[in-house]
Amino acid sequence: MNVRIVLVLTDNTEISTEQVMFFRFEKEVYLPYTTLSASFLTLQPVSGEVNGVKLYIDSKLVHHGTSDTFETSRKGDCFHGKITSRSFTSMLLQNQLEPGMYTQISLNSLMEDFVTIPNVTHEDSPDTSGYIYVKYGSDQWDGIVNLCYKQQQTYPYISGTNCVMFTPKTDPIQVNIENARQLETGSRSVDKRIISDWHMADVDDTYGNFDLHVTAADSRGIVRHRYFEFDRQYLYSPTGALNFRAAYAGRGMRSDFCTYAGYSCEDLYDIATFGSITGRICRIVVTGSKNGVTTSLSIYHDYFHS
């Protein structure tokens, strides 16, 4: 399996190497960016500032992002590099929108008419049936999340390289991991984020009209109450504020996972089958070293994923 790291310098020149000693690439449905950490060798010195990095696996571009940290040192005739990176979609968390109510807004206008981020694309979605209320300090991703929930009752995710999506892909890859390729399988539960009871104030700051009890907390013996002010993000459907918070707090509450040798170029929301488990892929971790490449896939069972 061929793995290649490409460093993009400030003058847009590129330094490419296949001498990758170690890398770890991760992608998850609730995280609006991919992450990469890598260690590699190159015969060519890095003489300029690194402002971008690409990761190719078998000629497929799986990561393109900024350089968060970069270190280089010389070892004999080679140069040793270490880099950490987040994809360009991470800047959706780093840009704020002007506070206020935005009506007749779509994913297209939200991505194109406000802050434009290089190398970031989006699903074509002209639907203007939703609205968002931008609170002071809210970022662009928060607006995307709330619009997606109102229009689709789902959570947005990053597909391919830096593409913002509202809907599951219509032509998913089917990945069947035979027993012979499986290195590890198992299940995981995450209960630490579950809230048992949500309470939202009314417009006059009184409580008691908008409450939600999460039954999933009962069997787990969890008692956690949260109070918050009236959420104008859901001005026309106040119960939506409760439902969204409960759904997000339960993200990834149960999952099945499988680690196997190799990488099949799968992406989020492709379909994986291992043993008796079949479902949409919600988390991907690909690691590689001199011992080869392994991939860990997780299928979530929560409010957004059955």
mmCIF file of C-alpha atoms in Angstrom, residues 185-188 254-258 274 277-278 297-301:
data_model
loop_
_atom_site.group_PDB
_atom_site.id
_atom_site.type_symbol
_atom_site.label_atom_id
_atom_site.label_comp_id
_atom_site.label_asym_id
_atom_site.label_seq_id
_atom_site.Cartn_x
_atom_site.Cartn_y
_atom_site.Cartn_z
ATOM 1 C CA THR A 185 -13.764 -6.503 16.773
ATOM 2 C CA GLY A 186 -15.807 -5.265 19.677
ATOM 3 C CA SER A 187 -18.372 -2.839 21.022
ATOM 4 C CA ARG A 188 -18.148 0.364 23.015
ATOM 5 C CA ARG A 254 -23.122 2.822 21.577
ATOM 6 C CA SER A 255 -20.951 1.575 18.751
ATOM 7 C CA ASP A 256 -19.523 -1.532 17.131
ATOM 8 C CA PHE A 257 -15.996 -1.433 15.775
ATOM 9 C CA CYS A 258 -13.624 -3.485 13.694
ATOM 10 C CA PHE A 274 -18.066 -7.367 9.718
ATOM 11 C CA ILE A 277 -22.781 -6.128 12.033
ATOM 12 C CA THR A 278 -23.746 -3.904 9.093
ATOM 13 C CA LEU A 297 -14.074 1.487 11.617
ATOM 14 C CA SER A 298 -16.887 2.331 14.025
ATOM 15 C CA ILE A 299 -20.639 2.089 13.462
ATOM 16 C CA TYR A 300 -22.639 4.251 15.874
ATOM 17 C CA HIS A 301 -26.007 3.506 17.434
#
